Short mmCIF file of C-alpha atoms in Angstrom, two decimals:
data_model
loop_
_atom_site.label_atom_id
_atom_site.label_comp_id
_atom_site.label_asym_id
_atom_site.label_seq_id
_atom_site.Cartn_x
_atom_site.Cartn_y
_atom_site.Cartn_z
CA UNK A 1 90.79 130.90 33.74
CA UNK A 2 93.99 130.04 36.32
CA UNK A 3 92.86 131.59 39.40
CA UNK A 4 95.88 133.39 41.65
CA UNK A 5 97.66 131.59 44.05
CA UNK A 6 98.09 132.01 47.52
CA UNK A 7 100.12 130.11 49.05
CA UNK A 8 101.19 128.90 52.52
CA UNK A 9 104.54 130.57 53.86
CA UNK A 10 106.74 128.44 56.64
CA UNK A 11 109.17 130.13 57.67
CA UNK A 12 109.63 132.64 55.20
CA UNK A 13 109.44 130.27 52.45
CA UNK A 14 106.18 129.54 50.53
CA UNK A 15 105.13 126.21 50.35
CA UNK A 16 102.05 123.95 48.79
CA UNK A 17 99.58 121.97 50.03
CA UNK A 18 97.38 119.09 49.20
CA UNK A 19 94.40 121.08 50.61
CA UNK A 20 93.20 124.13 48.96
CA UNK A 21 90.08 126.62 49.49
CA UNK A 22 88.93 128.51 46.75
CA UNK A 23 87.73 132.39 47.54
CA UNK A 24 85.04 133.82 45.80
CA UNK A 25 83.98 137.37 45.60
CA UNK A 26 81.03 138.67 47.13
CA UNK A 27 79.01 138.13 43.56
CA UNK A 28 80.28 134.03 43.62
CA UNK A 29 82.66 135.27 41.33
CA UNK A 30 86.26 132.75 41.96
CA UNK A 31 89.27 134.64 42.84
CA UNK A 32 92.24 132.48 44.26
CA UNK A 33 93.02 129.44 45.74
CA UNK A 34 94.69 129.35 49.21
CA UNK A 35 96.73 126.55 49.96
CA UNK A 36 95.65 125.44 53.58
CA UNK A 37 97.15 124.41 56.55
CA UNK A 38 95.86 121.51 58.64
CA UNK A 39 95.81 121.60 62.64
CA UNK A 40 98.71 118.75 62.60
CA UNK A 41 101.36 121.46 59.95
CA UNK A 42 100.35 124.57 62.72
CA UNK A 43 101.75 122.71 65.32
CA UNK A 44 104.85 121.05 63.49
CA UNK A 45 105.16 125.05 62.14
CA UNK A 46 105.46 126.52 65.29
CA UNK A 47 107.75 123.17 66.44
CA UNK A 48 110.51 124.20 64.08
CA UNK A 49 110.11 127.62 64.71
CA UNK A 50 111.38 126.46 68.24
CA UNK A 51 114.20 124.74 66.77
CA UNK A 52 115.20 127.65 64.92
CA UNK A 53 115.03 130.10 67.96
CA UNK A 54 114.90 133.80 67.02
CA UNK A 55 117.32 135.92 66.04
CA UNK A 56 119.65 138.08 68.48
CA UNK A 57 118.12 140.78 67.02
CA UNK A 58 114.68 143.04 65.79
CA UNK A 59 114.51 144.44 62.16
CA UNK A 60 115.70 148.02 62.52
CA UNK A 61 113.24 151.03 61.54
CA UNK A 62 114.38 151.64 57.78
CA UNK A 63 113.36 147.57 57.34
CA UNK A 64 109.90 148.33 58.36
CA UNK A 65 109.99 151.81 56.22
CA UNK A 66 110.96 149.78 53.24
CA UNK A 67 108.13 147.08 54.20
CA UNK A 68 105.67 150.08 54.35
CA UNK A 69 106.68 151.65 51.13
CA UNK A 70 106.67 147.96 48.95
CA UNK A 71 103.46 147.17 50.72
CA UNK A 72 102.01 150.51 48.90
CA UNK A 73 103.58 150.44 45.79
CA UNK A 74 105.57 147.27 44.53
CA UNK A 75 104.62 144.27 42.66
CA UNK A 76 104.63 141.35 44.83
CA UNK A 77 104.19 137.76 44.35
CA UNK A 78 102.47 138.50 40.87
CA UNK A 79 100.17 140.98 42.44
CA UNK A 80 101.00 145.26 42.11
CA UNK A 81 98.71 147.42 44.33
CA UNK A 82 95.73 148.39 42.13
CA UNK A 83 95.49 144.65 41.68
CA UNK A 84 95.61 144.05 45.37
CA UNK A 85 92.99 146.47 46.04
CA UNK A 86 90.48 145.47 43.89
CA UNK A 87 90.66 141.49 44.94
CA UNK A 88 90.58 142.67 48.53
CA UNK A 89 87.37 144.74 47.76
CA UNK A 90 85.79 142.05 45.52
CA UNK A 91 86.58 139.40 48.56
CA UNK A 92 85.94 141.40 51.84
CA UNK A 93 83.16 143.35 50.07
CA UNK A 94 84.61 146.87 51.17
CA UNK A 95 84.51 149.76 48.57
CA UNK A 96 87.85 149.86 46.74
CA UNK A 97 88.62 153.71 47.98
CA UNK A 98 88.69 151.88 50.92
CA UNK A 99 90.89 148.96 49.68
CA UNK A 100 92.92 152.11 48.09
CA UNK A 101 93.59 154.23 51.64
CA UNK A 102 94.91 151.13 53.29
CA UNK A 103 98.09 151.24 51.08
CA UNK A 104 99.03 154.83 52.09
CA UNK A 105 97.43 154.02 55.94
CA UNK A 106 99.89 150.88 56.17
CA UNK A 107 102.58 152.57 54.52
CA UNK A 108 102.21 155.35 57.13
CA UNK A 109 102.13 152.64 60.33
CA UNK A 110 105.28 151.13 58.94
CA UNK A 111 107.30 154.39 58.77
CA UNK A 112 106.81 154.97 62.21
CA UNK A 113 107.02 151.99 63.74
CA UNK A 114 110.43 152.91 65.17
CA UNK A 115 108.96 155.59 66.97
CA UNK A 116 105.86 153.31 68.23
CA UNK A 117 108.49 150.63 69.66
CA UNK A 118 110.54 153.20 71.62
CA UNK A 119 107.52 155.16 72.77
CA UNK A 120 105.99 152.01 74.30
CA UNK A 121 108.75 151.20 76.20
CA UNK A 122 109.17 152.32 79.74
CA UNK A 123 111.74 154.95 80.61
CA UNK A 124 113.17 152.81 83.22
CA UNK A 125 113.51 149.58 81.17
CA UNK A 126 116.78 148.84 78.82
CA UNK A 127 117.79 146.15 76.35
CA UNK A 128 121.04 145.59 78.55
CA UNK A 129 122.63 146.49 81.78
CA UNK A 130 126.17 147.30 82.23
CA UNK A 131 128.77 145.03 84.46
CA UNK A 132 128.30 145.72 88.28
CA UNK A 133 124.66 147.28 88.14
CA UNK A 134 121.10 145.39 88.47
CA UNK A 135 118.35 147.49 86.65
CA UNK A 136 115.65 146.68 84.16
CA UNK A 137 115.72 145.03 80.93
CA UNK A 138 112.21 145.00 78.46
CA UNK A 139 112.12 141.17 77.17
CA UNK A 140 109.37 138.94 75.73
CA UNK A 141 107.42 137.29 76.94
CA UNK A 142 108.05 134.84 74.36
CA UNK A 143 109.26 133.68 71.04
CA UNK A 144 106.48 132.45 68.75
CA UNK A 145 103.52 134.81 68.35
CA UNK A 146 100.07 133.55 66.65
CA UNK A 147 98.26 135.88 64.94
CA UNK A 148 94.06 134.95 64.25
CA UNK A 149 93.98 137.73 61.94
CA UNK A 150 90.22 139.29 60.79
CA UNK A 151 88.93 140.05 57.37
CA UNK A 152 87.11 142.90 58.21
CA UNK A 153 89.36 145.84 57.31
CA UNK A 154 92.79 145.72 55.33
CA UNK A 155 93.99 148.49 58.06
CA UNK A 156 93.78 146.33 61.45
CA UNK A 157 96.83 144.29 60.21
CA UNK A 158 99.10 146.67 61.55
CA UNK A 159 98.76 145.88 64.40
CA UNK A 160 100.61 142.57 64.57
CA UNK A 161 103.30 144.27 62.67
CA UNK A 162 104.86 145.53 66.33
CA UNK A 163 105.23 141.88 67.03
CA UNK A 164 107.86 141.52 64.33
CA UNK A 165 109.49 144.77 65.59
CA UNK A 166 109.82 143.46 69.36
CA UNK A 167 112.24 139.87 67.89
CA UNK A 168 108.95 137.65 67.74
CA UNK A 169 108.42 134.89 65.22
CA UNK A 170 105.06 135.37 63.64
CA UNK A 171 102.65 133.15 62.87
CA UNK A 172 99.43 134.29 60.78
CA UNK A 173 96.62 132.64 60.20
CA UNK A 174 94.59 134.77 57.46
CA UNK A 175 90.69 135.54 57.93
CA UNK A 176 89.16 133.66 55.13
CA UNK A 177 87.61 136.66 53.46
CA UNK A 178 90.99 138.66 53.28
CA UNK A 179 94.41 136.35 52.97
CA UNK A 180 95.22 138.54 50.40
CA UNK A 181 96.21 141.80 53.04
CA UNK A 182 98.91 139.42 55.49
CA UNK A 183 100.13 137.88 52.23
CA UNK A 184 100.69 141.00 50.58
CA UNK A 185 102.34 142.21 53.97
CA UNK A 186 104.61 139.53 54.58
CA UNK A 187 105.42 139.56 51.07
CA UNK A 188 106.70 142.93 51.45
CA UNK A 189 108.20 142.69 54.83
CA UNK A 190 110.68 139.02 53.77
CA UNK A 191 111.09 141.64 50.52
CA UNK A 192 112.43 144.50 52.85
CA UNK A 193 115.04 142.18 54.68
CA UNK A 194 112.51 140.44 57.72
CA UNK A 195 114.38 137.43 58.82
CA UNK A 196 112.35 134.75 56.94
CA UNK A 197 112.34 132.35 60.48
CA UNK A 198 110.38 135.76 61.45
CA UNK A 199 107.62 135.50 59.17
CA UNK A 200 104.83 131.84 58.26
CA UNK A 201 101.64 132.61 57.06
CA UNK A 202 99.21 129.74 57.76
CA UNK A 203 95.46 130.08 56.00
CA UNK A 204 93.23 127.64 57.37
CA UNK A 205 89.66 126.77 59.55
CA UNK A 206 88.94 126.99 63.21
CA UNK A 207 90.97 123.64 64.08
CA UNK A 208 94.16 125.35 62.57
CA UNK A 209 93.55 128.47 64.71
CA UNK A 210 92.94 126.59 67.59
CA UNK A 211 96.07 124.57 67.02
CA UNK A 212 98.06 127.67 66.78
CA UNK A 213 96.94 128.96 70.27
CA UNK A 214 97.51 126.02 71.49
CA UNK A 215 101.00 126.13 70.36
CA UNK A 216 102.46 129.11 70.33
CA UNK A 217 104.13 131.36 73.27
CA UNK A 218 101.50 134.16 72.94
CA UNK A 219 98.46 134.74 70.40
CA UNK A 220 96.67 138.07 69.24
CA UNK A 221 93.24 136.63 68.67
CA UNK A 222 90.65 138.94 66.87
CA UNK A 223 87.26 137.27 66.55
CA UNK A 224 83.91 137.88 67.68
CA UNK A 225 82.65 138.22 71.40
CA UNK A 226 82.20 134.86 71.02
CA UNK A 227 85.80 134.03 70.42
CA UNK A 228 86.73 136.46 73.02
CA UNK A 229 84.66 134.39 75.59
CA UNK A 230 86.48 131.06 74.17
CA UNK A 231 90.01 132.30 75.61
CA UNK A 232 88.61 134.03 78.32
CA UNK A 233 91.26 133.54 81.33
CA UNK A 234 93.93 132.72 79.16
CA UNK A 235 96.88 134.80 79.91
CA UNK A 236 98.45 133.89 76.99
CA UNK A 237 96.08 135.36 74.57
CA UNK A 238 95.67 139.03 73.94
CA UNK A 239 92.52 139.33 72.19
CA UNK A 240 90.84 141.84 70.09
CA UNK A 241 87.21 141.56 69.92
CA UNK A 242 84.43 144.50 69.01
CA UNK A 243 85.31 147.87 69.73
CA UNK A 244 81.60 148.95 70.59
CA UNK A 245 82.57 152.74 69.69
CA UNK A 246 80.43 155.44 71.07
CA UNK A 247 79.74 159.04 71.15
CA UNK A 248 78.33 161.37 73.62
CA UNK A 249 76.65 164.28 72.16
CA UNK A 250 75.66 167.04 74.77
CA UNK A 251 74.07 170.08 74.17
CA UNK A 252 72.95 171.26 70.40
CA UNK A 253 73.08 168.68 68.02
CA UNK A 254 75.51 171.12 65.18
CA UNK A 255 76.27 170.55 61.71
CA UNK A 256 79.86 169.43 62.83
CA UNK A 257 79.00 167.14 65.57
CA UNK A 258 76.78 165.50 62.83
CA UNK A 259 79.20 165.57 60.69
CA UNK A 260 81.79 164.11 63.36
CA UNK A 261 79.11 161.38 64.49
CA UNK A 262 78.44 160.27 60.69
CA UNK A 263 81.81 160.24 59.80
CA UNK A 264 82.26 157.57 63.16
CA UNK A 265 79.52 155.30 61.72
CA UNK A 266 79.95 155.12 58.31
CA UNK A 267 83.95 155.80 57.51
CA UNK A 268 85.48 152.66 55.75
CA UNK A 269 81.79 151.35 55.37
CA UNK A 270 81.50 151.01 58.95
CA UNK A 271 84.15 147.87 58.87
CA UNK A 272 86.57 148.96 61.78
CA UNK A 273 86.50 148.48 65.43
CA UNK A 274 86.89 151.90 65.70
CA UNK A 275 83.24 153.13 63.75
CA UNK A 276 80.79 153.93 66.42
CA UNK A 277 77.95 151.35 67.05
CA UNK A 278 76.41 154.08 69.33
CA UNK A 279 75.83 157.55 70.70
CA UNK A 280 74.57 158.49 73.86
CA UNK A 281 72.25 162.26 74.09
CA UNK A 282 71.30 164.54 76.52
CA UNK A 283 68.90 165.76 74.33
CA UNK A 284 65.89 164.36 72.04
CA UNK A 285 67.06 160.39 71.21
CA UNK A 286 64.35 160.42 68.18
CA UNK A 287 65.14 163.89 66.77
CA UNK A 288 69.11 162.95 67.12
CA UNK A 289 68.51 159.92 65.15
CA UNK A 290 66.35 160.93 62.22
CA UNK A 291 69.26 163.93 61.69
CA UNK A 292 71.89 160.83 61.62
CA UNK A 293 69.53 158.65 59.41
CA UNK A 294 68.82 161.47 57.16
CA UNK A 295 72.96 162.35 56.63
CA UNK A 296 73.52 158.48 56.45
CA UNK A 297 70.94 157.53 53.69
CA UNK A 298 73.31 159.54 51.52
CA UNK A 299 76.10 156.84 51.34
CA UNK A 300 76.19 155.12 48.29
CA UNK A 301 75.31 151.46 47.31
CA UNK A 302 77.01 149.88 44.43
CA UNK A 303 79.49 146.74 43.54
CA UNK A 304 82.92 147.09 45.29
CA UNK A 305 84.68 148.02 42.26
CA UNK A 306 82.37 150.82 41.93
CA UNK A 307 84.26 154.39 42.98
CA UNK A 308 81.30 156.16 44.39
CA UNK A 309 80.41 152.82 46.48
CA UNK A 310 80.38 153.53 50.09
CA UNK A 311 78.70 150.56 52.07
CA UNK A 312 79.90 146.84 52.20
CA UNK A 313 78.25 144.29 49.86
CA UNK A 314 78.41 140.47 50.85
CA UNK A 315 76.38 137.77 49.15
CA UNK A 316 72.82 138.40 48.73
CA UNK A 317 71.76 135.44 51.65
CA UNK A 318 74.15 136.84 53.98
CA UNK A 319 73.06 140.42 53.63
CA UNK A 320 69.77 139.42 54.04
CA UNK A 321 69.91 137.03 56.79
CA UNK A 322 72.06 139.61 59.22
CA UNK A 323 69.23 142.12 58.62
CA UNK A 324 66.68 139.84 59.77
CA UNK A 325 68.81 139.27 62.70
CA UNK A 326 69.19 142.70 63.21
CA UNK A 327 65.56 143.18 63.33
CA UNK A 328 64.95 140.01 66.00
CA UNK A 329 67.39 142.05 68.49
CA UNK A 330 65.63 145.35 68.28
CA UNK A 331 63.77 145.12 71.10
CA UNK A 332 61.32 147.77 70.71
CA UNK A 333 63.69 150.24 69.22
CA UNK A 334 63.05 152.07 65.95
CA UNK A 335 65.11 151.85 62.78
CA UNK A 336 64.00 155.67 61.60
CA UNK A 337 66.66 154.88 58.67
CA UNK A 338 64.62 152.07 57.22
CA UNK A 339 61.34 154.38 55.98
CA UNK A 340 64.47 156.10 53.85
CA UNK A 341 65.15 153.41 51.61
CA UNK A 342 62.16 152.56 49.08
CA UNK A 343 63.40 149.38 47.98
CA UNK A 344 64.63 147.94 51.60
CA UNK A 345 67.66 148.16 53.38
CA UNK A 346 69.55 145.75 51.39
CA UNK A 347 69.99 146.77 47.83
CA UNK A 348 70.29 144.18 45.72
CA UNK A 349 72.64 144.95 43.25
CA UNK A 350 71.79 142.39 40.63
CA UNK A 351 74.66 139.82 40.51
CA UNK A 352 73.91 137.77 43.96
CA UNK A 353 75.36 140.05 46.18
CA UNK A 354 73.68 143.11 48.11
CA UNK A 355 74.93 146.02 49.65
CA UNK A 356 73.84 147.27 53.53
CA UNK A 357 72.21 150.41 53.68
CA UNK A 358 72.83 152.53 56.96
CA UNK A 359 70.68 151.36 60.29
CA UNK A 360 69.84 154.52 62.86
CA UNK A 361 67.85 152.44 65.86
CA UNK A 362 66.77 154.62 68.42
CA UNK A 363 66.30 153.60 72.41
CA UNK A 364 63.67 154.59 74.97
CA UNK A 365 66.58 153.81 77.87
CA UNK A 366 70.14 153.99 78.06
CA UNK A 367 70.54 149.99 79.29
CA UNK A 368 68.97 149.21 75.47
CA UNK A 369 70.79 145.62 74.80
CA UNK A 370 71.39 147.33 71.40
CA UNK A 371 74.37 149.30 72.75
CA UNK A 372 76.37 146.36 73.00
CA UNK A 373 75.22 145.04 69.42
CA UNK A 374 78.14 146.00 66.68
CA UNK A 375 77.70 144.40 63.03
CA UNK A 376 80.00 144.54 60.02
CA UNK A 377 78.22 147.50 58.63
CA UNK A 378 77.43 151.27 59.21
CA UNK A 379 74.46 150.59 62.19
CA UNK A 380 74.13 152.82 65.41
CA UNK A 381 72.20 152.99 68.10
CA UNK A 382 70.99 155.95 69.47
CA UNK A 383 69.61 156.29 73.30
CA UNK A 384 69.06 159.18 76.11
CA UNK A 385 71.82 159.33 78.77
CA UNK A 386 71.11 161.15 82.10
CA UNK A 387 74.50 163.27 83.63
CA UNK A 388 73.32 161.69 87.03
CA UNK A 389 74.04 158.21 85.27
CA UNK A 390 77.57 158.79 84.85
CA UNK A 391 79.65 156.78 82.49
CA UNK A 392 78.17 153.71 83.83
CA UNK A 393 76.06 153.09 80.41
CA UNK A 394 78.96 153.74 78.19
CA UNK A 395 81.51 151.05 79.55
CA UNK A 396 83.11 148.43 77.27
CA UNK A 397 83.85 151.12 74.44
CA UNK A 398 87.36 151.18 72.88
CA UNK A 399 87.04 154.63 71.55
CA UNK A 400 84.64 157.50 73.08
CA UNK A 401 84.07 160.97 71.52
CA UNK A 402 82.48 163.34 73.77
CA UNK A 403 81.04 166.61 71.68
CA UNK A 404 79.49 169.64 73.78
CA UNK A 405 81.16 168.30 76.95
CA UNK A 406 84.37 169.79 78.84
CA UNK A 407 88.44 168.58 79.98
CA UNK A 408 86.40 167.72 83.33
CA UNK A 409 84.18 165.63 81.73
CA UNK A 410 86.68 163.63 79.67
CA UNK A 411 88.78 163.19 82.34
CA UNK A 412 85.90 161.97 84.47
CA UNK A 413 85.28 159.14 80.93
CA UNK A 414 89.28 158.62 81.11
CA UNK A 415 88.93 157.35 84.98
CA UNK A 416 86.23 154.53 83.62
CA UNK A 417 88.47 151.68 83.42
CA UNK A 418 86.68 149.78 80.36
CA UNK A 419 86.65 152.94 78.27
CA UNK A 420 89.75 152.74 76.34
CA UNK A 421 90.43 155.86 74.59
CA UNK A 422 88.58 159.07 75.29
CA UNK A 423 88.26 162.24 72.25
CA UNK A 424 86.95 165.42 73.31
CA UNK A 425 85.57 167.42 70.63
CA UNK A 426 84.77 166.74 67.28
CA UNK A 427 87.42 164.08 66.14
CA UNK A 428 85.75 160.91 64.79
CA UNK A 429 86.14 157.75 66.77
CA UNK A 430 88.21 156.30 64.77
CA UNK A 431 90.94 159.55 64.90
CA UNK A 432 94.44 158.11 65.96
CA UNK A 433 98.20 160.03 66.90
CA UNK A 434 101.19 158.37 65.50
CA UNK A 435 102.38 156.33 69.24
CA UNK A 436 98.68 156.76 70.54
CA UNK A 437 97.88 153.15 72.08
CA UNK A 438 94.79 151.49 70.12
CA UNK A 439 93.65 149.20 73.26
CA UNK A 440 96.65 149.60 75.63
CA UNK A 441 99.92 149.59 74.45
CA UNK A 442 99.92 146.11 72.96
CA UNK A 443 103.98 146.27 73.78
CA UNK A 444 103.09 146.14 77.00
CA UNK A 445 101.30 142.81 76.21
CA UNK A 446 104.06 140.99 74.33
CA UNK A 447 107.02 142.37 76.49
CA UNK A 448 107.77 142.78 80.13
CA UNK A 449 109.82 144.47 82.30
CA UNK A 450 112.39 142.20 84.39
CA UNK A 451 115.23 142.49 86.49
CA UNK A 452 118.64 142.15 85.16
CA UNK A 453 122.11 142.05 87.31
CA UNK A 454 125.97 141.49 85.93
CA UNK A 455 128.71 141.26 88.54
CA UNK A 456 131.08 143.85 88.00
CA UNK A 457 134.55 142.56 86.57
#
C-alpha cells in the first residue's frame, strides 16, 4: 500500500527530505509519511526567509475567504475534505463529527478574519501618517513568526492564521499527531493567492522546534505547562499552554446549567483548551458531581470513524497509562464516574486502541491540586467554593462560566487578572463572538503601536 505524502513546504514550495516519520493511527494502523526537518534546515529556513524579507503588503480579506472556503471543500494536495477528516480522526484519535465541524469552524474564522484584524487594532494607531504630522503607526514586531503548533484539536489552528494577515512569514512546525490540519491549511491558503515566502511548513522533533524559537523574530508556542515553563521570560514567545476552563455553578443545580456544564467538558471529546477541567459549587460538591457523571456516562465510545463516537481513542498503552496517572494525582478525591462504567474507564475497543470514558472527581476543598490538572480527555473536577473566598481559587482559567450568579459578580471575575474570559449564564466555556479575543488579543502580541513623524513638504 503507498502511504500519503506529506511533505515539507519552504517557502511556499514543497520539498523532500532524506528523513521521514511514518504516522500511524491510533489502532497502529500506517497512514503517511512526513518528510522531516532537521534543527540545522529550521534555521537555514528561517535564514532565507530573511533574505527574502516580506512583502510590502498583507493578503487582503477575500484571500483569506477563499483560504477558508478551499480549506472546507476543495481537493488539495491529493487529499478532498471527507478524506482529510477521517485521517485527522484516525491520527489525533478525535471522533470524525469532530474532524467534520472543523471544516465549516475554519471556514467560518477565515471569512472574518478581516473583521478580526481591524477590530484588534487600536483606534488611535494607522498603517501610515501623512507629511507634516507625527501620530501612530501599528507595525510588527517582526518578520518571521514560528508556529509549535498542537495536535490536539483541528480548530486551534486558526489561530496562527492572524499572523499571516498582519505581513508575517510563517513558519509551522506540525504536532506529530496532526500535520495533516497546517498542511491542509497552507495548502489552501498558497491555493487562495498567500505569498508563498509567507507560508514553510516544517514537521519535525523537539530539536527542530527548539531551533525555530531560537531563530525566528517571534514564536506562538502551544505545549504543555511544561513547555510553557521552558520559555518562561522569553519575550519573544507568546505561548499557549492549558486553558484550565472552569465553571461556577451557584444556586440550584438546573437541567440547563447541567446541560451547559456537560456540554463544557465533553464538546469535541473534551480536546480544546476551552472544555472545562473544573467547576466550582456553592452547593453539595458530591451531589453536583454524580448529576455530571450520570449525564457524562452517556457519551459514546467507539473507533474514530465511528459516527456516534464521542470520546478520544489513543493506543491502548497510552490510554491506559494516563488513567493510572490520573488515579496517582487524585489525592483523596472521588471519581463517582468510574462505578458507571462496568468494564473500566478505558474501553478497549478491540484493535489496540481504547477510548476514555468521562472522569467526574470530586474535592473536599477548593485548593484540591486537581483544579489545576487538565488531560486530553473529557475529566472535571468538582469542589465547594465559599463567596467569602472570592475568585482567589479560580485563577489561571482562560474561560469562566458563571451560572446562578449576577453582572456584579462577573464583573467582580472580569477584575481577576489571570481569568481570561468571563460568560455569565449558561453559554458553554468554550462559546466564542466573531472579534472576541481567545487569550488577549494575540494582535496585540505580534504588533505594536509606535510613533511615526514625516516632515511636511
Amino acid at each position: 500500500m503507498t502511504l500519503h505524502r506529506i511533505p515539507l513546504v519552504r517557502a511556499g514550495v514543497p520539498a523532500s527530505s532524506a528523513e521521514t516519520a511514518r504516522l500511524d493511527a491510533v489502532d497502529g494502523t500506517p497512514l503517511a509519511l512526513v518528510d522531516q526537518a532537521p534543527p540545522l534546515l529550521a534555521t537555514l529556513t528561517v535564514a532565507d526567509l530573511r533574505r527574502r524579507g516580506p512583502s510590502g503588503t498583507a493578503p487582503d480579506a477575500e484571500v483569506f475567504r477563499r483560504a477558508g472556503e478551499l480549506f472546507a471543500t476543495a481537493e488539495l494536495d491529493g487529499i478532498g475534505p471527507e478524506r482529510y477528516c477521517e485521517l485527522q480522526a484516525r491520527s489525533a484519535g478525535i471522533p470524525i463529527s469532530t474532524a467534520r465541524r472543523s471544516l465549516a469552524d475554519i471556514r467560518e474564522v477565515c471569512t472574518h478574519m478581516g473583521e478580526r484584524v481591524e477590530a484588534e487594532r487600536p483606534p488611535g494607531a494607522g498603517s501610515d501618517v501623512e507629511a507634516g504630522r507625527i501620530e501612530a503607526v501599528w507595525a510588527r514586531r517582526g518578520d518571521v513568526l514560528a508556529v509549535i503548533a498542537p495536535g490536539n484539536n483541528p480548530g486551534v489552528h486558526v489561530q496562527w492564521i492572524q499572523g499571516l494577515a498582519l505581513g508575517y512569514q510563517l513558519v509551522i512546525r506540525p504536532g506529530s499527531k496532526d500535520p495533516f490540519t497546517p498542511a491542509r491549511l497552507v495548502a489552501a491558503l498558497l491555493a487562495a493567492g498567500v505569498e508563498p515566502a509567507h507560508l514553510s511548513l516544517l514537521p519535525g522533533g523537539h530539536a527542530t522546534a527548539d531551533a525555530l524559537v531560537r531563530a525566528a523574530d517571534l514564536s506562538l508556542v502551544f505545549g504543555s505547562d511544561d513547555a510553557v515553563r521552558a520559555y518562561a521570560g522569553d519575550r519573544t514567545v507568546i505561548p499557549r499552554g492549558p486553558g484550565l476552563s472552569k465553571l461556577l455553578q451557584l444556586g440550584e443545580l438546573t437541567e440547563q446549567a447541567l446541560d451547559t456544564i456537560c456540554t463544557s467538558v465533553g464538546y469535541d471529546a473534551g480536546m480544546r483548551c476551552t472544555n472545562a477541567s473544573a467547576v466550582f459549587t456553592d452547593g453539595d460538591p458530591m451531589a453536583v458531581g454524580a448529576a455530571i457523571a450520570a449525564r457524562l456516562a452517556r457519551l459514546v465510545p467507539g473507533p474514530p470513524l465511528s459516527p456516534e463516537a464521542q470520546l478520544p481513542v489513543m493506543p491502548i498503552g497510552r490510554a491506559t497509562a494516563m488513567r493510572a496517572h490520573l488515579d496517582a494525582r487524585r489525592a483523596g478525591a472521588v471519581d463517582v464516574a468510574a462505578p458507571l462504567y462496568p468494564d473500566g474507564p478505558v474501553t478497549d475497543l478491540g484493535d489496540g486502541s481504547a477510548a476514555m470514558r468521562p472522569a467526574v472527581l470530586v474535592c473536599d476543598r477548593p485548593d484540591h491540586p486537581g483544579a489545576a490538572i487538565e488531560l486530553p480527555f473529557p475529566c472535571v473536577w468538582v469542589l465547594p467554593w465559599d463567596p467569602t473566598e472570592g475568585f482567589a481559587p479560580l485563577r489561571n482559567t482562560l474561560a469562566l462560566t458563571i451560572l446562578g450568579g449576577d453582572r456584579k459578580l462577573a464583573v467582580e471575575a472580569l477584575r481577576e487578572p489571570t481569568i481570561r474570559k468571563v460568560l455569565l449564564g449558561p453559554l458553554p466555556t468554550f462559546s466564542a463572538g466573531t472579534t472576541s479575543p481567545h487569550d488577549g488579543f494575540l494582535g496585540h502580541e505580534l504588533m505594536e503601536a509606535r510613533g511615526y513623524g514625516v516632515a511636511a513638504e
